[in-house]
Amino acid sequence: MTQFVIRPERQGDIQAIGQVTKAAFAQAAHSSHTEHFIVDALRREGALALSLVAEEAGQVLGHLALSPVTLTPQEDAWLGLGPISVYRRGADGGSHCRGQKSWC
């Protein structure tokens, strides 16, 4: 079995991150289907404190973003998690995650 590699995003990952983000939220009833635009806007503004991809055999299969958020003027050192995007595989949608607790 090929192992996942989790690493910081690279310039060459941007298109793949957009694709996995669109796919992950495509059927989500709670989504306005703009998550990929949100990630792009955060990146453009330099507001991605952390942007990681999960990669298997050179293919981006998932993405996780952290960005600064302010809860109140006195509480401004927080990070917001999301969007988190993973390609769905198989009928159960999580078969690729078994044994990969570091990512899924």
mmCIF file of C-alpha atoms in Angstrom:
data_model
loop_
_atom_site.group_PDB
_atom_site.id
_atom_site.type_symbol
_atom_site.label_atom_id
_atom_site.label_comp_id
_atom_site.label_asym_id
_atom_site.label_seq_id
_atom_site.Cartn_x
_atom_site.Cartn_y
_atom_site.Cartn_z
ATOM 1 C CA MET A 1 0.000 0.000 0.000
ATOM 2 C CA THR A 2 1.282 3.455 -0.898
ATOM 3 C CA GLN A 3 1.661 5.788 2.058
ATOM 4 C CA PHE A 4 0.358 9.322 2.271
ATOM 5 C CA VAL A 5 2.811 12.159 2.516
ATOM 6 C CA ILE A 6 1.638 15.258 4.364
ATOM 7 C CA ARG A 7 3.565 18.375 3.470
ATOM 8 C CA PRO A 8 3.220 22.135 3.085
ATOM 9 C CA GLU A 9 1.589 23.272 -0.135
ATOM 10 C CA ARG A 10 3.836 24.275 -3.018
ATOM 11 C CA GLN A 11 3.182 26.731 -5.838
ATOM 12 C CA GLY A 12 2.550 23.811 -8.191
ATOM 13 C CA ASP A 13 -0.251 22.478 -5.934
ATOM 14 C CA ILE A 14 -2.622 25.435 -6.250
ATOM 15 C CA GLN A 15 -4.720 24.027 -9.105
ATOM 16 C CA ALA A 16 -4.939 20.586 -7.460
ATOM 17 C CA ILE A 17 -5.966 22.190 -4.149
ATOM 18 C CA GLY A 18 -8.765 24.030 -5.937
ATOM 19 C CA GLN A 19 -9.930 20.803 -7.562
ATOM 20 C CA VAL A 20 -9.953 18.749 -4.362
ATOM 21 C CA THR A 21 -11.715 21.567 -2.510
ATOM 22 C CA LYS A 22 -14.440 21.861 -5.176
ATOM 23 C CA ALA A 23 -14.915 18.088 -5.242
ATOM 24 C CA ALA A 24 -15.047 17.766 -1.452
ATOM 25 C CA PHE A 25 -17.882 20.286 -1.133
ATOM 26 C CA ALA A 26 -19.712 19.583 -4.410
ATOM 27 C CA GLN A 27 -22.538 17.602 -2.796
ATOM 28 C CA ALA A 28 -22.547 19.255 0.620
ATOM 29 C CA ALA A 29 -25.980 20.719 1.320
ATOM 30 C CA HIS A 30 -24.494 23.176 3.842
ATOM 31 C CA SER A 31 -22.043 24.597 1.300
ATOM 32 C CA SER A 32 -22.360 27.634 -0.926
ATOM 33 C CA HIS A 33 -19.682 25.935 -3.097
ATOM 34 C CA THR A 34 -17.259 28.833 -2.723
ATOM 35 C CA GLU A 35 -14.691 27.130 -0.486
ATOM 36 C CA HIS A 36 -12.059 27.028 -3.244
ATOM 37 C CA PHE A 37 -12.471 30.809 -3.678
ATOM 38 C CA ILE A 38 -11.997 31.254 0.074
ATOM 39 C CA VAL A 39 -8.710 29.319 0.002
ATOM 40 C CA ASP A 40 -7.516 31.344 -3.009
ATOM 41 C CA ALA A 41 -8.427 34.647 -1.309
ATOM 42 C CA LEU A 42 -6.641 33.659 1.903
ATOM 43 C CA ARG A 43 -3.560 32.685 -0.096
ATOM 44 C CA ARG A 44 -3.633 35.950 -2.097
ATOM 45 C CA GLU A 45 -3.814 37.984 1.123
ATOM 46 C CA GLY A 46 -0.977 36.021 2.723
ATOM 47 C CA ALA A 47 -3.423 34.824 5.363
ATOM 48 C CA LEU A 48 -2.748 31.094 5.218
ATOM 49 C CA ALA A 49 -0.867 30.459 8.436
ATOM 50 C CA LEU A 50 -0.630 26.804 7.443
ATOM 51 C CA SER A 51 -1.634 25.077 4.233
ATOM 52 C CA LEU A 52 -0.959 21.336 4.039
ATOM 53 C CA VAL A 53 -1.645 18.781 1.348
ATOM 54 C CA ALA A 54 -1.989 15.028 1.595
ATOM 55 C CA GLU A 55 -0.280 13.405 -1.338
ATOM 56 C CA GLU A 56 -0.149 9.823 -2.533
ATOM 57 C CA ALA A 57 1.992 8.739 -5.473
ATOM 58 C CA GLY A 58 2.439 12.382 -6.482
ATOM 59 C CA GLN A 59 -1.290 13.177 -6.503
ATOM 60 C CA VAL A 60 -2.868 15.685 -4.112
ATOM 61 C CA LEU A 61 -5.726 13.887 -2.336
ATOM 62 C CA GLY A 62 -6.493 16.363 0.419
ATOM 63 C CA HIS A 63 -5.914 19.837 1.767
ATOM 64 C CA LEU A 64 -6.105 21.557 5.142
ATOM 65 C CA ALA A 65 -5.925 25.304 5.809
ATOM 66 C CA LEU A 66 -5.362 27.344 8.972
ATOM 67 C CA SER A 67 -5.766 31.111 8.986
ATOM 68 C CA PRO A 68 -5.721 33.822 11.670
ATOM 69 C CA VAL A 69 -9.054 34.788 13.230
ATOM 70 C CA THR A 70 -9.998 37.404 15.804
ATOM 71 C CA LEU A 71 -12.606 36.386 18.356
ATOM 72 C CA THR A 72 -12.661 39.731 20.154
ATOM 73 C CA PRO A 73 -10.276 42.705 20.131
ATOM 74 C CA GLN A 74 -8.617 41.174 23.190
ATOM 75 C CA GLU A 75 -8.472 37.664 21.674
ATOM 76 C CA ASP A 76 -6.676 38.003 18.377
ATOM 77 C CA ALA A 77 -4.112 35.197 18.439
ATOM 78 C CA TRP A 78 -6.337 32.360 17.239
ATOM 79 C CA LEU A 79 -6.290 30.204 14.115
ATOM 80 C CA GLY A 80 -9.362 29.035 12.249
ATOM 81 C CA LEU A 81 -9.312 25.546 10.745
ATOM 82 C CA GLY A 82 -10.794 25.050 7.335
ATOM 83 C CA PRO A 83 -11.674 24.333 4.789
ATOM 84 C CA ILE A 84 -10.576 20.731 5.069
ATOM 85 C CA SER A 85 -10.947 18.871 1.788
ATOM 86 C CA VAL A 86 -10.417 15.215 0.906
ATOM 87 C CA TYR A 87 -11.320 13.329 -2.252
ATOM 88 C CA ARG A 88 -13.981 10.733 -1.649
ATOM 89 C CA ARG A 89 -13.076 7.140 -2.518
ATOM 90 C CA GLY A 90 -15.293 4.098 -2.610
ATOM 91 C CA ALA A 91 -18.797 3.663 -1.296
ATOM 92 C CA ASP A 92 -17.931 4.481 2.306
ATOM 93 C CA GLY A 93 -16.010 7.641 1.470
ATOM 94 C CA GLY A 94 -13.353 6.868 4.040
ATOM 95 C CA SER A 95 -11.723 3.637 2.945
ATOM 96 C CA HIS A 96 -8.525 5.474 2.017
ATOM 97 C CA CYS A 97 -8.275 6.838 5.567
ATOM 98 C CA ARG A 98 -7.967 3.528 7.366
ATOM 99 C CA GLY A 99 -4.615 3.383 9.073
ATOM 100 C CA GLN A 100 -3.869 7.013 8.188
ATOM 101 C CA LYS A 101 -4.838 8.683 11.445
ATOM 102 C CA SER A 102 -2.230 11.372 10.898
ATOM 103 C CA TRP A 103 -4.409 12.803 8.122
ATOM 104 C CA CYS A 104 -7.975 11.496 8.282
#
